[in-house]
Amino acid sequence: MQKAYFNWSSGKDSTLALYKVLQEKEYSVEQLVTAVNNDFNRVSMHGLRASLLEEQVKSIGLPLYEIELSGDISMQTYDSRMRLETEKLLKQGFKYAIFGDIFLEDLRLYREEKLLEVGINAVFPLWKQDTKALLLEFLSLGFKAITVCVNAKFLDESFVGREVNEQFLADLPENVDPCGENGEYHTFVYDGPIFKYPILFEIGEKVKRGYEPSKDGNDCYKKKPTWDFSFWYCDLLPIDTEKFKI
């Protein structure tokens, strides 16, 4: 098997992609890699507490490598930092990086180009698969997830902090992708076939946060004039899972 690291978001698409890779045995996943906002000690974009991320990967049983980034990092600085980190991973023998992306062509091209500059190949186990079918497969396998962040342009407060199930899928507006592949919503997976024990938590505060677009002149924002900067977040509060460990 080919030695690989997995770009872990803590959400459902990452989880399903990792499950498939572990089942197919073409790649040996030896590390999970996650970007963490070190201003707030939370998973970037998802807003999940790093402590829950760490408990999650303990339950999965794979080592975690956290890449700490500032919340207001520029695209240029981000690219430089990620190149440095991927070079470190290459030196550790990793030549494959696995992602849970499904159909965003520009994002895939960006990932592939940046990784090939270093000498790492990008792998996309879920690529171009039907997103409704993927979500239903995720649920049928017994995975459990809750929404932690929703894009306020598409979904209101009632959709954050909500269990992802068939009713959730039925309630999504027609303009929202079933897997939230356009960034409509993000999730935290807390139980399922790849977990040794469930991750326990309590529902905390729900807040709406707005963000200003980058002012560093990045092409990223010039290409996306309708970029969204308002999101609903649900804070999940950790509960001790020691008694559930095997």
Tab-separated table of C-alpha atoms in Angstrom:
chain	number	residue	atom	x	y	z
A	1	MET	CA	0.000	0.000	0.000
A	2	GLN	CA	1.034	3.576	-0.679
A	3	LYS	CA	1.852	5.693	2.382
A	4	ALA	CA	-0.599	8.620	2.638
A	5	TYR	CA	-1.840	11.319	4.950
A	6	PHE	CA	-5.463	12.391	5.108
A	7	ASN	CA	-6.607	16.016	5.104
A	8	TRP	CA	-9.083	15.742	7.958
A	9	SER	CA	-11.866	18.299	8.420
A	10	SER	CA	-13.719	16.446	11.249
A	11	GLY	CA	-16.850	16.392	9.047
A	12	LYS	CA	-18.907	13.858	7.144
A	13	ASP	CA	-17.214	14.010	3.722
A	14	SER	CA	-13.801	13.466	5.289
A	15	THR	CA	-15.228	10.622	7.335
A	16	LEU	CA	-16.829	8.833	4.399
A	17	ALA	CA	-13.722	9.289	2.243
A	18	LEU	CA	-11.511	7.920	5.024
A	19	TYR	CA	-13.862	4.968	5.534
A	20	LYS	CA	-13.681	4.092	1.833
A	21	VAL	CA	-9.894	4.394	1.718
A	22	LEU	CA	-9.518	2.146	4.766
A	23	GLN	CA	-11.836	-0.418	3.168
A	24	GLU	CA	-10.124	-0.424	-0.239
A	25	LYS	CA	-6.594	-0.764	1.189
A	26	GLU	CA	-4.813	0.888	-1.744
A	27	TYR	CA	-3.374	3.548	0.563
A	28	SER	CA	-1.962	3.213	4.046
A	29	VAL	CA	-3.299	6.231	5.928
A	30	GLU	CA	-0.755	6.929	8.658
A	31	GLN	CA	-1.655	10.474	9.696
A	32	LEU	CA	-4.575	12.891	9.811
A	33	VAL	CA	-3.770	16.531	9.043
A	34	THR	CA	-6.057	19.378	10.157
A	35	ALA	CA	-5.783	23.169	9.971
A	36	VAL	CA	-6.610	24.834	13.289
A	37	ASN	CA	-7.316	28.519	13.861
A	38	ASN	CA	-4.867	29.305	16.664
A	39	ASP	CA	-6.624	32.588	17.487
A	40	PHE	CA	-9.513	30.583	18.943
A	41	ASN	CA	-8.099	27.025	19.082
A	42	ARG	CA	-10.802	25.731	16.767
A	43	VAL	CA	-10.927	23.812	13.486
A	44	SER	CA	-10.712	26.256	10.592
A	45	MET	CA	-14.098	26.968	8.935
A	46	HIS	CA	-15.977	24.457	11.100
A	47	GLY	CA	-15.478	26.350	14.362
A	48	LEU	CA	-15.163	23.071	16.267
A	49	ARG	CA	-13.188	23.117	19.520
A	50	ALA	CA	-9.754	21.553	19.068
A	51	SER	CA	-10.376	19.397	22.159
A	52	LEU	CA	-13.282	17.666	20.374
A	53	LEU	CA	-11.165	17.212	17.247
A	54	GLU	CA	-8.452	15.577	19.340
A	55	GLU	CA	-10.925	13.257	21.078
A	56	GLN	CA	-12.412	12.369	17.701
A	57	VAL	CA	-9.100	11.264	16.198
A	58	LYS	CA	-8.227	9.325	19.358
A	59	SER	CA	-11.403	7.347	18.814
A	60	ILE	CA	-10.420	6.746	15.187
A	61	GLY	CA	-6.973	5.639	16.302
A	62	LEU	CA	-4.767	7.620	13.915
A	63	PRO	CA	-2.185	10.280	14.864
A	64	LEU	CA	-3.151	13.894	14.315
A	65	TYR	CA	-0.935	16.632	12.923
A	66	GLU	CA	-2.361	20.100	13.550
A	67	ILE	CA	-1.327	23.000	11.343
A	68	GLU	CA	-1.908	26.180	13.348
A	69	LEU	CA	-2.958	29.199	11.291
A	70	SER	CA	-4.111	32.697	12.150
A	71	GLY	CA	-7.727	33.500	11.397
A	72	ASP	CA	-6.818	36.529	9.264
A	73	ILE	CA	-3.996	34.894	7.306
A	74	SER	CA	-3.481	36.166	3.745
A	75	MET	CA	-3.595	33.790	0.796
A	76	GLN	CA	0.074	34.408	0.076
A	77	THR	CA	1.076	33.582	3.645
A	78	TYR	CA	-1.254	30.574	3.645
A	79	ASP	CA	0.368	29.173	0.495
A	80	SER	CA	3.852	29.649	1.928
A	81	ARG	CA	2.936	28.002	5.213
A	82	MET	CA	1.211	25.051	3.567
A	83	ARG	CA	4.172	24.490	1.259
A	84	LEU	CA	6.450	24.361	4.306
A	85	GLU	CA	4.159	21.858	6.032
A	86	THR	CA	3.773	19.625	2.983
A	87	GLU	CA	7.540	19.608	2.508
A	88	LYS	CA	7.823	18.304	6.089
A	89	LEU	CA	5.320	15.569	5.290
A	90	LEU	CA	7.196	14.636	2.133
A	91	LYS	CA	10.379	14.216	4.165
A	92	GLN	CA	8.457	11.786	6.386
A	93	GLY	CA	7.790	9.627	3.324
A	94	PHE	CA	4.283	10.800	2.468
A	95	LYS	CA	3.764	10.980	-1.299
A	96	TYR	CA	-0.036	10.942	-1.336
A	97	ALA	CA	-2.524	13.373	0.233
A	98	ILE	CA	-6.180	12.333	0.430
A	99	PHE	CA	-9.138	14.746	0.372
A	100	GLY	CA	-12.909	14.462	0.796
A	101	ASP	CA	-13.756	16.931	-2.006
A	102	ILE	CA	-16.534	15.865	-4.360
A	103	PHE	CA	-16.998	18.220	-7.316
A	104	LEU	CA	-15.345	21.648	-6.904
A	105	GLU	CA	-13.057	21.693	-9.937
A	106	ASP	CA	-11.170	24.882	-9.059
A	107	LEU	CA	-10.435	23.654	-5.540
A	108	ARG	CA	-9.183	20.302	-6.817
A	109	LEU	CA	-6.937	22.010	-9.383
A	110	TYR	CA	-5.540	24.309	-6.681
A	111	ARG	CA	-4.767	21.399	-4.368
A	112	GLU	CA	-3.181	19.330	-7.124
A	113	GLU	CA	-0.990	22.167	-8.399
A	114	LYS	CA	0.294	23.165	-4.974
A	115	LEU	CA	1.042	19.582	-3.927
A	116	LEU	CA	2.750	18.657	-7.193
A	117	GLU	CA	5.109	21.606	-6.688
A	118	VAL	CA	6.343	19.736	-3.623
A	119	GLY	CA	6.145	16.230	-5.085
A	120	ILE	CA	2.945	14.933	-3.477
A	121	ASN	CA	-0.023	13.492	-5.381
A	122	ALA	CA	-3.602	14.391	-4.423
A	123	VAL	CA	-6.244	11.653	-4.146
A	124	PHE	CA	-10.039	12.205	-4.165
A	125	PRO	CA	-12.000	9.029	-3.246
A	126	LEU	CA	-15.452	10.691	-3.530
A	127	TRP	CA	-14.806	12.616	-6.724
A	128	LYS	CA	-17.837	13.210	-8.997
A	129	GLN	CA	-20.112	10.905	-7.030
A	130	ASP	CA	-23.748	11.860	-6.500
A	131	THR	CA	-23.905	13.911	-3.308
A	132	LYS	CA	-27.381	12.787	-2.243
A	133	ALA	CA	-26.336	9.156	-2.678
A	134	LEU	CA	-23.169	9.820	-0.677
A	135	LEU	CA	-25.089	11.332	2.236
A	136	LEU	CA	-27.545	8.437	2.253
A	137	GLU	CA	-24.628	5.988	2.181
A	138	PHE	CA	-23.004	7.851	5.085
A	139	LEU	CA	-26.209	7.463	7.109
A	140	SER	CA	-26.803	3.835	6.115
A	141	LEU	CA	-23.315	2.905	7.344
A	142	GLY	CA	-24.271	4.123	10.806
A	143	PHE	CA	-22.274	7.347	10.979
A	144	LYS	CA	-23.682	10.133	13.131
A	145	ALA	CA	-23.057	13.829	12.575
A	146	ILE	CA	-24.278	17.207	13.719
A	147	THR	CA	-24.052	20.546	11.931
A	148	VAL	CA	-21.613	22.999	13.522
A	149	CYS	CA	-21.601	25.775	10.917
A	150	VAL	CA	-24.081	26.878	8.236
A	151	ASN	CA	-23.835	29.581	5.602
A	152	ALA	CA	-26.409	32.235	6.531
A	153	LYS	CA	-26.983	32.998	2.841
A	154	PHE	CA	-28.543	29.566	2.369
A	155	LEU	CA	-29.629	28.268	5.786
A	156	ASP	CA	-31.094	29.871	8.886
A	157	GLU	CA	-30.304	29.293	12.551
A	158	SER	CA	-32.589	26.258	12.769
A	159	PHE	CA	-30.166	24.223	10.645
A	160	VAL	CA	-27.149	24.646	12.922
A	161	GLY	CA	-26.686	22.284	15.851
A	162	ARG	CA	-28.979	19.833	14.098
A	163	GLU	CA	-28.557	16.088	13.634
A	164	VAL	CA	-27.799	15.084	10.049
A	165	ASN	CA	-30.359	12.465	9.049
A	166	GLU	CA	-32.912	11.782	6.319
A	167	GLN	CA	-35.264	14.433	7.699
A	168	PHE	CA	-32.421	16.960	7.593
A	169	LEU	CA	-31.823	16.040	3.946
A	170	ALA	CA	-35.533	16.412	3.141
A	171	ASP	CA	-35.645	19.853	4.802
A	172	LEU	CA	-32.708	21.316	2.852
A	173	PRO	CA	-33.752	24.023	0.365
A	174	GLU	CA	-33.508	23.047	-3.315
A	175	ASN	CA	-30.556	25.391	-3.869
A	176	VAL	CA	-28.454	23.641	-1.199
A	177	ASP	CA	-26.260	20.714	-2.170
A	178	PRO	CA	-27.140	17.564	-0.154
A	179	CYS	CA	-23.537	17.329	1.111
A	180	GLY	CA	-23.083	21.087	1.447
A	181	GLU	CA	-20.289	20.835	-1.116
A	182	ASN	CA	-20.558	24.550	-1.931
A	183	GLY	CA	-19.912	25.427	1.706
A	184	GLU	CA	-23.584	25.606	2.708
A	185	TYR	CA	-22.971	23.657	5.912
A	186	HIS	CA	-20.233	21.872	7.873
A	187	THR	CA	-20.506	18.990	10.312
A	188	PHE	CA	-18.865	17.153	13.186
A	189	VAL	CA	-18.972	13.343	13.060
A	190	TYR	CA	-19.151	11.788	16.507
A	191	ASP	CA	-19.832	8.093	15.957
A	192	GLY	CA	-19.755	5.353	13.338
A	193	PRO	CA	-17.879	2.316	11.967
A	194	ILE	CA	-14.384	3.846	12.154
A	195	PHE	CA	-14.787	5.002	15.781
A	196	LYS	CA	-13.820	2.917	18.818
A	197	TYR	CA	-16.255	4.896	20.999
A	198	PRO	CA	-18.708	7.793	20.512
A	199	ILE	CA	-17.610	11.362	21.160
A	200	LEU	CA	-19.891	12.907	23.755
A	201	PHE	CA	-20.811	16.587	23.776
A	202	GLU	CA	-23.460	19.064	24.801
A	203	ILE	CA	-25.068	21.686	22.592
A	204	GLY	CA	-23.708	25.104	23.512
A	205	GLU	CA	-24.329	28.636	22.295
A	206	LYS	CA	-25.471	29.404	18.758
A	207	VAL	CA	-24.051	32.607	17.302
A	208	LYS	CA	-24.029	34.400	13.964
A	209	ARG	CA	-20.675	35.780	12.881
A	210	GLY	CA	-19.768	38.010	9.979
A	211	TYR	CA	-16.353	38.290	8.339
A	212	GLU	CA	-14.805	40.931	6.150
A	213	PRO	CA	-13.251	39.862	2.828
A	214	SER	CA	-9.470	39.828	2.637
A	215	LYS	CA	-7.856	43.194	1.905
A	216	ASP	CA	-4.568	41.829	0.617
A	217	GLY	CA	-5.671	41.853	-3.010
A	218	ASN	CA	-5.862	38.087	-3.403
A	219	ASP	CA	-7.141	36.786	-6.732
A	220	CYS	CA	-9.135	34.332	-4.648
A	221	TYR	CA	-11.565	37.107	-3.739
A	222	LYS	CA	-11.490	38.832	-7.111
A	223	LYS	CA	-12.722	35.619	-8.702
A	224	LYS	CA	-15.545	35.300	-6.159
A	225	PRO	CA	-17.269	38.690	-5.837
A	226	THR	CA	-20.277	37.039	-4.183
A	227	TRP	CA	-18.147	35.298	-1.527
A	228	ASP	CA	-20.152	34.765	1.666
A	229	PHE	CA	-18.975	36.082	5.022
A	230	SER	CA	-21.882	35.431	7.381
A	231	PHE	CA	-22.300	32.104	9.189
A	232	TRP	CA	-24.257	30.509	12.028
A	233	TYR	CA	-22.097	28.504	14.441
A	234	CYS	CA	-23.099	26.033	17.139
A	235	ASP	CA	-20.565	25.559	19.918
A	236	LEU	CA	-20.235	21.942	21.017
A	237	LEU	CA	-19.091	21.437	24.599
A	238	PRO	CA	-16.953	18.341	25.339
A	239	ILE	CA	-18.066	15.630	27.779
A	240	ASP	CA	-15.602	13.129	29.228
A	241	THR	CA	-15.669	9.884	27.189
A	242	GLU	CA	-13.247	7.906	29.383
A	243	LYS	CA	-15.892	5.440	30.524
A	244	PHE	CA	-16.695	4.489	26.914
A	245	LYS	CA	-13.157	3.628	25.880
A	246	ILE	CA	-12.281	0.021	25.162
